Coordinates of C-alpha atoms and ligand atoms in Angstrom, one line a residue:
M25 CA 32.1 -39.5 17.0
E26 CA 28.9 -37.8 19.3
K27 CA 31.9 -36.2 20.8
I28 CA 32.9 -34.3 17.7
V29 CA 29.0 -33.9 15.9
S30 CA 28.1 -32.3 19.5
L31 CA 30.9 -30.2 19.6
C32 CA 30.5 -28.8 15.9
K33 CA 27.1 -27.6 16.8
R34 CA 27.6 -26.7 19.7
R35 CA 30.9 -24.0 18.4
G36 CA 29.1 -23.5 15.3
F37 CA 30.6 -26.0 13.0
I38 CA 28.3 -27.6 11.5
F39 CA 24.6 -28.1 12.1
Q40 CA 21.5 -30.1 10.5
S41 CA 20.0 -29.4 7.4
S42 CA 16.4 -27.4 7.9
D43 CA 17.0 -27.7 11.7
I44 CA 13.9 -25.4 12.9
Y45 CA 11.4 -28.4 10.4
G46 CA 12.7 -31.0 12.5
G47 CA 16.2 -31.4 9.7
L48 CA 16.0 -32.7 6.2
S49 CA 17.8 -36.3 7.0
N50 CA 21.8 -36.4 6.5
T51 CA 22.4 -32.4 5.4
W52 CA 24.7 -30.4 6.9
D53 CA 25.0 -26.8 7.4
Y54 CA 28.5 -25.6 7.1
G55 CA 28.5 -22.7 10.0
P56 CA 30.5 -20.0 10.8
Y57 CA 33.5 -21.8 11.7
G58 CA 33.0 -24.5 9.7
V59 CA 32.8 -21.8 6.4
E60 CA 36.6 -20.8 7.7
L61 CA 37.7 -24.3 8.2
K62 CA 36.4 -25.4 5.2
N63 CA 37.6 -22.6 3.0
N64 CA 40.4 -23.0 4.7
L65 CA 40.6 -26.8 4.0
K66 CA 39.7 -25.4 -0.3
R67 CA 42.2 -22.4 -0.3
A68 CA 45.5 -25.3 1.6
W69 CA 44.1 -27.6 -1.8
W70 CA 44.2 -24.8 -4.2
K71 CA 47.3 -23.2 -3.3
A72 CA 49.5 -26.7 -3.2
N73 CA 48.2 -27.8 -6.8
V74 CA 47.7 -24.7 -8.3
Y75 CA 49.5 -22.0 -7.0
E76 CA 52.7 -23.9 -6.4
R77 CA 52.8 -25.9 -9.4
Y78 CA 54.1 -24.9 -12.3
D79 CA 52.0 -27.0 -14.9
I80 CA 48.1 -27.3 -12.9
M81 CA 45.5 -24.5 -13.6
G82 CA 42.5 -23.7 -11.7
M83 CA 39.0 -23.7 -13.7
D84 CA 35.0 -23.9 -12.2
A85 CA 32.3 -25.2 -14.5
A86 CA 28.9 -25.3 -13.7
I87 CA 27.1 -28.5 -12.0
L88 CA 24.0 -28.8 -14.9
M89 CA 25.9 -29.8 -18.0
H90 CA 24.4 -31.4 -21.5
P91 CA 22.6 -34.9 -21.2
K92 CA 25.1 -36.1 -24.1
V93 CA 27.7 -35.8 -21.3
W94 CA 26.5 -38.2 -19.0
E95 CA 26.0 -40.8 -21.7
A96 CA 29.3 -40.2 -23.0
S97 CA 30.7 -40.5 -19.6
G98 CA 28.2 -43.8 -19.1
H99 CA 27.3 -42.9 -16.1
V100 CA 24.0 -43.2 -17.4
Q101 CA 24.8 -46.8 -18.3
N102 CA 27.0 -47.9 -15.4
F103 CA 26.6 -45.1 -12.4
F104 CA 24.6 -47.3 -10.1
D105 CA 24.2 -49.2 -7.1
L106 CA 21.9 -52.3 -6.6
K107 CA 19.3 -51.6 -4.2
S108 CA 16.8 -54.2 -2.4
D109 CA 13.7 -52.6 -0.5
C110 CA 11.2 -54.0 2.9
L111 CA 8.2 -54.9 1.6
S112 CA 7.2 -54.5 5.6
C113 CA 8.6 -51.6 6.7
R114 CA 9.7 -49.4 3.5
K115 CA 13.3 -48.9 4.7
R116 CA 16.2 -49.3 1.5
F117 CA 19.2 -50.8 0.9
K118 CA 21.9 -50.9 -0.1
S119 CA 22.1 -54.7 -1.6
E120 CA 26.2 -54.8 -0.5
D121 CA 25.7 -53.8 2.7
L122 CA 22.8 -57.0 2.9
K123 CA 24.2 -60.5 4.9
D124 CA 21.0 -61.9 4.4
K125 CA 19.3 -61.3 0.1
N126 CA 16.2 -61.5 2.0
K127 CA 15.5 -60.8 4.9
C128 CA 15.0 -56.6 6.0
P129 CA 17.7 -56.3 9.2
E130 CA 15.5 -53.7 10.7
C131 CA 12.3 -55.5 10.9
A132 CA 13.4 -58.8 9.2
G133 CA 10.0 -58.7 6.8
K134 CA 10.4 -59.8 3.2
L135 CA 13.0 -57.6 1.1
T136 CA 12.5 -57.2 -2.6
E137 CA 15.1 -58.8 -5.3
S138 CA 17.5 -56.4 -5.6
R139 CA 17.2 -53.5 -8.0
P140 CA 19.7 -51.4 -10.2
F141 CA 19.0 -47.6 -9.1
N142 CA 21.0 -45.1 -11.0
L143 CA 22.6 -42.2 -7.9
M144 CA 22.0 -39.2 -10.4
F145 CA 19.9 -36.3 -9.6
K146 CA 17.7 -35.8 -12.9
T147 CA 15.6 -32.1 -12.5
Y148 CA 14.1 -30.4 -15.6
Q149 CA 15.5 -27.5 -17.5
G150 CA 13.0 -24.6 -18.1
P151 CA 9.2 -24.2 -17.3
V152 CA 8.5 -27.2 -19.1
E153 CA 8.2 -30.9 -17.2
E154 CA 9.1 -33.1 -20.2
S155 CA 11.3 -35.5 -21.4
G156 CA 13.1 -34.1 -23.8
N157 CA 14.3 -31.4 -20.6
E158 CA 15.9 -34.3 -17.8
I159 CA 19.3 -32.8 -17.0
Y160 CA 20.8 -33.9 -14.1
M161 CA 22.9 -32.5 -11.4
R162 CA 26.7 -33.4 -11.9
P163 CA 27.7 -36.7 -9.9
E164 CA 31.6 -35.8 -10.0
T165 CA 33.4 -32.2 -10.9
A166 CA 35.5 -34.5 -13.7
Q167 CA 33.2 -33.8 -16.2
G168 CA 33.2 -29.7 -16.3
M169 CA 37.0 -30.9 -16.9
F170 CA 37.1 -33.1 -20.2
V171 CA 34.9 -31.7 -21.4
N172 CA 37.5 -28.1 -21.5
F173 CA 39.6 -30.0 -23.0
A174 CA 39.6 -28.3 -26.2
N175 CA 38.9 -25.4 -24.5
I176 CA 42.0 -25.0 -22.6
L177 CA 44.4 -26.7 -25.6
D178 CA 43.2 -23.8 -27.1
S179 CA 43.2 -20.7 -25.1
R180 CA 46.4 -21.3 -23.1
H181 CA 48.2 -23.9 -25.3
P182 CA 49.5 -25.8 -22.1
K183 CA 52.7 -28.7 -23.6
L184 CA 52.3 -32.3 -22.0
P185 CA 52.0 -33.1 -18.8
F186 CA 49.1 -30.5 -17.8
G187 CA 46.4 -30.7 -15.1
L188 CA 42.9 -29.2 -14.2
A189 CA 42.2 -28.3 -11.1
Q190 CA 38.7 -27.6 -9.8
I191 CA 36.3 -27.5 -5.7
G192 CA 32.4 -27.6 -6.8
K193 CA 29.4 -30.0 -5.3
S194 CA 28.6 -32.5 -6.6
F195 CA 25.0 -34.8 -5.8
R196 CA 24.6 -38.3 -5.5
N197 CA 21.3 -40.0 -4.5
E198 CA 23.2 -42.5 -2.3
I199 CA 20.7 -45.3 -0.8
T200 CA 22.6 -45.2 2.1
P201 CA 24.1 -41.6 3.6
G202 CA 25.4 -41.3 6.7
N203 CA 28.2 -41.4 9.1
F204 CA 27.4 -37.5 9.5
T205 CA 28.8 -35.5 6.8
F206 CA 30.7 -38.3 5.5
R207 CA 28.4 -39.6 2.4
T208 CA 25.9 -36.7 1.5
R209 CA 23.1 -36.4 -1.4
E210 CA 25.1 -33.0 -1.8
F211 CA 29.1 -33.1 -1.3
E212 CA 32.1 -30.7 -2.2
Q213 CA 35.1 -32.2 -4.3
M214 CA 38.4 -30.9 -4.8
E215 CA 39.7 -33.1 -8.4
I216 CA 42.6 -32.7 -10.5
E217 CA 42.0 -34.5 -14.0
Y218 CA 46.3 -34.4 -15.5
F219 CA 46.4 -34.9 -19.0
V220 CA 49.8 -37.0 -19.5
K221 CA 51.4 -38.8 -22.7
P222 CA 49.4 -42.2 -22.1
L223 CA 53.5 -43.9 -21.6
D224 CA 54.3 -41.7 -18.5
A225 CA 50.8 -42.5 -17.1
E226 CA 52.1 -44.5 -14.3
K227 CA 54.7 -42.8 -13.5
A228 CA 52.8 -40.1 -13.1
Y229 CA 50.2 -42.2 -11.2
N230 CA 52.6 -43.1 -9.3
E231 CA 53.1 -39.4 -8.0
W232 CA 50.1 -38.6 -7.7
V233 CA 49.6 -41.0 -5.3
D234 CA 52.3 -40.0 -2.8
A235 CA 51.9 -36.4 -3.5
R236 CA 47.9 -36.7 -2.3
Y237 CA 49.4 -38.8 0.8
Q238 CA 51.3 -36.0 1.8
W239 CA 49.1 -32.9 1.5
Y240 CA 47.5 -34.5 4.4
L241 CA 49.9 -35.9 6.5
N242 CA 51.7 -31.6 5.4
L243 CA 48.5 -30.5 7.0
G244 CA 48.9 -32.1 10.4
I245 CA 46.6 -35.8 9.9
N246 CA 48.5 -38.6 11.9
K247 CA 50.6 -40.9 10.2
N248 CA 49.0 -43.8 12.1
N249 CA 45.2 -42.5 10.9
L250 CA 46.7 -42.5 7.1
R251 CA 46.9 -45.2 4.5
L252 CA 47.3 -46.3 0.9
R253 CA 44.6 -49.2 -0.3
P254 CA 45.5 -50.2 -4.0
H255 CA 42.6 -51.6 -5.8
A256 CA 42.6 -55.4 -6.8
K257 CA 41.5 -55.8 -10.6
D258 CA 37.6 -56.9 -9.7
E259 CA 37.6 -53.2 -8.1
L260 CA 38.6 -51.1 -10.8
A261 CA 35.9 -48.7 -12.5
H262 CA 35.7 -49.5 -15.5
Y263 CA 37.3 -46.8 -16.8
A264 CA 40.1 -47.6 -14.6
A265 CA 43.6 -48.9 -14.9
S266 CA 45.2 -48.3 -11.6
C267 CA 43.1 -47.3 -8.6
T268 CA 44.5 -46.3 -5.0
D269 CA 42.5 -45.1 -2.3
I270 CA 43.3 -42.5 0.5
E271 CA 41.6 -44.0 3.8
Y272 CA 41.6 -42.1 7.4
N273 CA 40.6 -44.2 10.3
F274 CA 37.7 -42.9 11.3
P275 CA 35.7 -43.1 14.3
F276 CA 34.0 -45.3 12.2
G277 CA 36.7 -47.4 10.8
W278 CA 39.2 -47.2 8.1
S279 CA 36.9 -45.3 5.1
E280 CA 37.9 -43.8 2.1
L281 CA 39.3 -39.6 2.0
E282 CA 40.2 -39.9 -1.9
G283 CA 40.7 -42.0 -4.5
V284 CA 44.1 -41.4 -7.1
A285 CA 43.0 -43.3 -10.8
N286 CA 44.7 -43.8 -13.9
R287 CA 41.3 -43.5 -16.2
T288 CA 43.4 -43.9 -19.6
D289 CA 42.1 -42.6 -22.8
F290 CA 38.2 -43.7 -21.8
D291 CA 36.5 -39.9 -21.7
L292 CA 38.8 -37.9 -24.3
K293 CA 38.2 -41.0 -26.5
Q294 CA 34.4 -41.2 -25.3
H295 CA 33.5 -37.4 -25.3
A296 CA 35.2 -37.4 -29.3
E297 CA 32.8 -39.8 -30.3
H298 CA 29.9 -38.7 -28.8
S299 CA 30.6 -35.1 -29.8
G300 CA 31.7 -35.3 -33.2
K301 CA 34.3 -32.9 -31.6
E302 CA 38.7 -33.4 -32.1
L303 CA 39.7 -33.5 -28.8
T304 CA 43.7 -35.5 -29.9
F305 CA 46.6 -34.0 -28.7
F306 CA 48.8 -33.1 -31.4
E307 CA 53.0 -33.1 -30.3
D308 CA 54.5 -30.8 -31.8
S309 CA 58.4 -31.8 -31.5
T310 CA 57.3 -35.5 -33.2
K311 CA 54.2 -34.3 -35.1
E312 CA 52.1 -37.1 -34.2
K313 CA 48.2 -36.6 -32.4
F314 CA 46.7 -38.7 -29.8
Y315 CA 44.4 -38.7 -26.9
P316 CA 46.6 -38.2 -23.7
Y317 CA 45.9 -40.6 -20.6
I318 CA 44.4 -38.3 -17.4
I319 CA 45.4 -39.6 -14.5
E320 CA 42.4 -38.8 -10.9
P321 CA 43.5 -37.2 -7.8
S322 CA 39.9 -37.0 -6.8
G323 CA 38.7 -35.7 -3.3
G324 CA 35.8 -35.0 -0.9
V325 CA 36.0 -31.9 0.9
D326 CA 33.7 -33.0 3.6
R327 CA 35.1 -35.7 3.8
A328 CA 38.9 -34.6 4.7
L329 CA 37.7 -32.0 6.6
L330 CA 35.3 -34.6 9.3
A331 CA 39.1 -36.0 9.4
F332 CA 40.7 -33.0 10.5
L333 CA 38.6 -32.5 13.0
A334 CA 38.5 -35.7 14.1
D335 CA 42.1 -35.9 13.6
A336 CA 42.6 -32.5 15.5
Y337 CA 40.1 -33.1 18.4
N338 CA 42.1 -33.6 21.6
E339 CA 41.0 -34.1 26.0
E340 CA 43.8 -32.7 27.7
K341 CA 43.3 -33.4 31.9
V342 CA 44.7 -29.8 33.0
K343 CA 45.3 -29.3 37.2
E344 CA 41.5 -30.9 37.6
D345 CA 39.5 -30.2 34.9
T346 CA 39.8 -31.1 31.2
R347 CA 39.7 -29.2 28.1
V348 CA 39.3 -29.9 24.5
V349 CA 41.5 -28.6 22.5
L350 CA 41.4 -28.4 18.6
K351 CA 45.0 -29.2 17.8
I352 CA 44.1 -27.8 14.3
H353 CA 46.7 -27.5 11.7
K354 CA 47.4 -23.3 11.7
D355 CA 47.0 -23.3 7.8
L356 CA 43.5 -24.8 8.6
A357 CA 42.3 -23.0 11.8
P358 CA 38.8 -20.9 11.5
T359 CA 40.9 -18.2 14.4
K360 CA 44.7 -17.3 14.5
V361 CA 44.2 -14.9 17.2
A362 CA 41.6 -14.4 19.8
V363 CA 41.8 -10.8 21.6
L364 CA 41.1 -10.7 25.3
P365 CA 40.6 -8.3 28.0
L366 CA 41.1 -9.0 31.4
L367 CA 39.3 -6.4 32.9
R368 CA 36.0 -5.8 30.8
N369 CA 35.0 -3.3 33.2
R370 CA 38.1 -0.8 33.1
P371 CA 37.1 0.8 30.1
E372 CA 40.6 1.8 29.3
I373 CA 41.5 -1.9 28.8
V374 CA 38.9 -2.5 26.7
E375 CA 39.3 0.5 24.3
L376 CA 43.3 -0.8 24.5
A377 CA 42.1 -4.4 23.5
K378 CA 39.7 -3.4 20.4
K379 CA 42.7 -1.1 18.9
I380 CA 44.5 -4.1 19.2
C381 CA 41.6 -6.5 17.4
R382 CA 41.1 -3.5 15.2
D383 CA 44.9 -3.6 13.7
L384 CA 45.5 -7.3 14.2
K385 CA 41.9 -7.7 12.2
K386 CA 43.0 -6.4 8.7
I387 CA 46.1 -8.9 8.6
M388 CA 45.0 -12.0 9.8
V389 CA 40.6 -13.8 11.7
T390 CA 41.4 -12.1 14.8
V391 CA 38.2 -12.3 17.6
Y392 CA 37.4 -10.1 20.3
D393 CA 36.0 -11.7 23.0
D394 CA 35.1 -9.9 26.8
T395 CA 32.0 -11.7 27.7
G396 CA 33.5 -14.2 31.2
A397 CA 36.0 -15.2 32.6
I398 CA 39.9 -15.1 31.3
G399 CA 39.3 -19.7 31.7
K400 CA 37.1 -19.7 30.2
L401 CA 37.5 -17.4 27.3
Y402 CA 40.3 -19.7 27.1
R403 CA 38.6 -23.3 27.0
R404 CA 35.6 -21.7 24.4
Q405 CA 39.0 -21.0 22.2
D406 CA 40.9 -24.0 22.1
E407 CA 37.5 -25.6 21.5
V408 CA 37.7 -23.9 18.0
G409 CA 41.4 -24.2 17.8
T410 CA 42.6 -19.8 17.8
L411 CA 45.8 -20.4 17.3
F412 CA 46.7 -17.5 19.5
C413 CA 44.8 -16.1 22.5
V414 CA 45.9 -12.4 23.5
T415 CA 45.6 -10.4 26.6
V416 CA 45.0 -7.6 27.5
D417 CA 45.7 -6.5 31.4
V418 CA 46.1 -3.5 33.8
Q419 CA 49.6 -3.5 33.5
S420 CA 49.5 -2.9 29.7
L421 CA 48.1 0.2 29.8
E422 CA 51.9 0.9 31.5
D423 CA 54.2 -1.1 29.9
K424 CA 52.7 -1.9 26.4
Q425 CA 52.7 -4.8 26.6
V426 CA 50.1 -8.1 26.5
T427 CA 50.3 -11.2 27.3
V428 CA 50.6 -14.2 24.3
R429 CA 49.0 -17.4 25.1
N430 CA 50.3 -20.8 22.9
R431 CA 47.0 -23.3 22.5
D432 CA 48.9 -26.0 22.2
T433 CA 51.6 -25.4 25.3
M434 CA 49.8 -23.0 26.8
L435 CA 53.0 -20.9 28.0
Q436 CA 53.0 -17.0 27.5
D437 CA 54.7 -14.7 25.9
R438 CA 54.9 -10.9 27.1
I439 CA 55.4 -9.1 23.8
P440 CA 55.5 -5.4 23.1
V441 CA 52.0 -4.3 21.7
E442 CA 54.2 -2.4 18.9
N443 CA 55.7 -5.9 17.7
L444 CA 52.0 -8.3 17.9
I445 CA 52.1 -7.7 14.4
K446 CA 55.2 -9.6 13.4
Y447 CA 55.7 -12.1 16.0
L448 CA 52.1 -13.3 15.2
S449 CA 53.0 -13.0 11.5
D450 CA 56.1 -15.2 11.9
K451 CA 54.6 -17.8 13.7
L452 CA 51.4 -18.0 11.1
I453 CA 53.6 -17.9 8.0
Ligands
ATP20 P1 32.4 -44.4 -2.0 O1 32.8 -45.8 -2.4 O2 33.0 -44.4 -0.4 O3 31.2 -43.9 -2.3 P2 33.4 -43.3 -4.2 O4 34.2 -44.5 -4.7 O5 32.4 -44.0 -5.1 O6 32.6 -42.9 -2.8 P3 34.7 -41.4 -6.0 O7 33.4 -41.6 -6.8 O8 36.2 -42.1 -6.4 O9 33.7 -42.0 -4.3 O10 34.6 -39.2 -5.3 C1 35.5 -39.1 -5.1 C2 35.8 -38.8 -3.6 O11 34.9 -37.7 -3.5 C3 35.5 -39.4 -2.5 O12 36.5 -40.0 -2.8 C4 34.6 -38.9 -1.6 O13 36.4 -38.0 -0.6 C5 34.1 -37.4 -2.5 N1 32.8 -38.8 -2.1 C6 32.0 -39.4 -3.8 N2 30.9 -39.5 -3.0 C7 30.6 -38.7 -1.7 C8 29.1 -38.4 -0.7 N3 28.5 -39.4 -1.1 N4 29.4 -37.8 0.6 C9 30.6 -36.9 0.5 N5 31.8 -36.9 -0.1 C10 31.9 -37.8 -1.1

């Protein structure tokens, strides 16, 4: 884990938030490579779950919602953890993590009794800070999709089953954030709400568990590091009939990446009751009105990104040296190609390399680097997972060919410049 955190900082994937002020604990900023990786990950999720399907539409709901949403959803009453405070060192603990409920695990001081702590961030809407203006930062993106159910029916007239997909920020005032980006107070979720006839719910639930598990494998996660953990009945959330976690074997142990739940008709019924609006589905063929069941695959962008980084991190012996290489899936790699001139003091070579780079940039994410010897440049690109390095040398000026080096095999091909775009595109698609 230390190696991954250090690589993230050293190479510009992830930085501590507000670093120059000593940092805001457990809050992280994505740097130049991190944002590319994150965007690629979200794009891969959107492609698999929206573009490649016939039955799912995208959405982007606001973070701030009517306070009644959180009463209807059960978050005001139920979304809390139990916490205990140390009377000596003032540290706060999640009660379920404590071995001894009375003694502080850090300073052995006396602990308060465990008390419920609501995880929602509260703020005020408008200039006056009074109770009538209280509003919450959403703790999940899901509710934005439930409350738009009637709008979707009226505007798009979908048949069952159909789904809504959304990616966006959520906020939870976690008592014990930690493990780098695994548990933070501000994070991004990728969620699907899939509406089905009640009798089809368990089948759809099982299909979603398989589909989501497979998505991680398709993007290169090692099968030995991924497992499914069905919830026991006494573990289920108040709204769920069944739930399975997809877990990853992080450096700190097996932990949840994503949850897939059968939420029954709980959400639509609750919102219908609290809003007084009609939220049933009218099935034309049978002339029946009913509340659809909802299957929800709910994953974290930041957790998935951390899992993909951990899984791709490799150290390999090359002759006397060790190379760090991020063997990340081609669709996720932040940079696809690096163009490297072999001799930076030869203007014709630099000119040709820059022209190749300019042409490639129009088609794939390409960088240019001439700030070191070739061995060093290769290592630098390996560390950030760049798929191909194109080197331009003296001979390139005569034979109009360049060397293309593969990140994973380190094998090299000599390719005519005029075929380069096709050669690389074929490998990337
Ligand atoms: P946990 O048990 O780890 O707190 P959860 O079961 O409360 O997670 P859900 O409410 O099911 O999580 O949220 C769906 C997904 O959102 C999680 O699988 C995770 O990937 C992500 N997520 C939830 N809380 C956080 C957090 N504090 N930081 C980062 N990601 C989170």
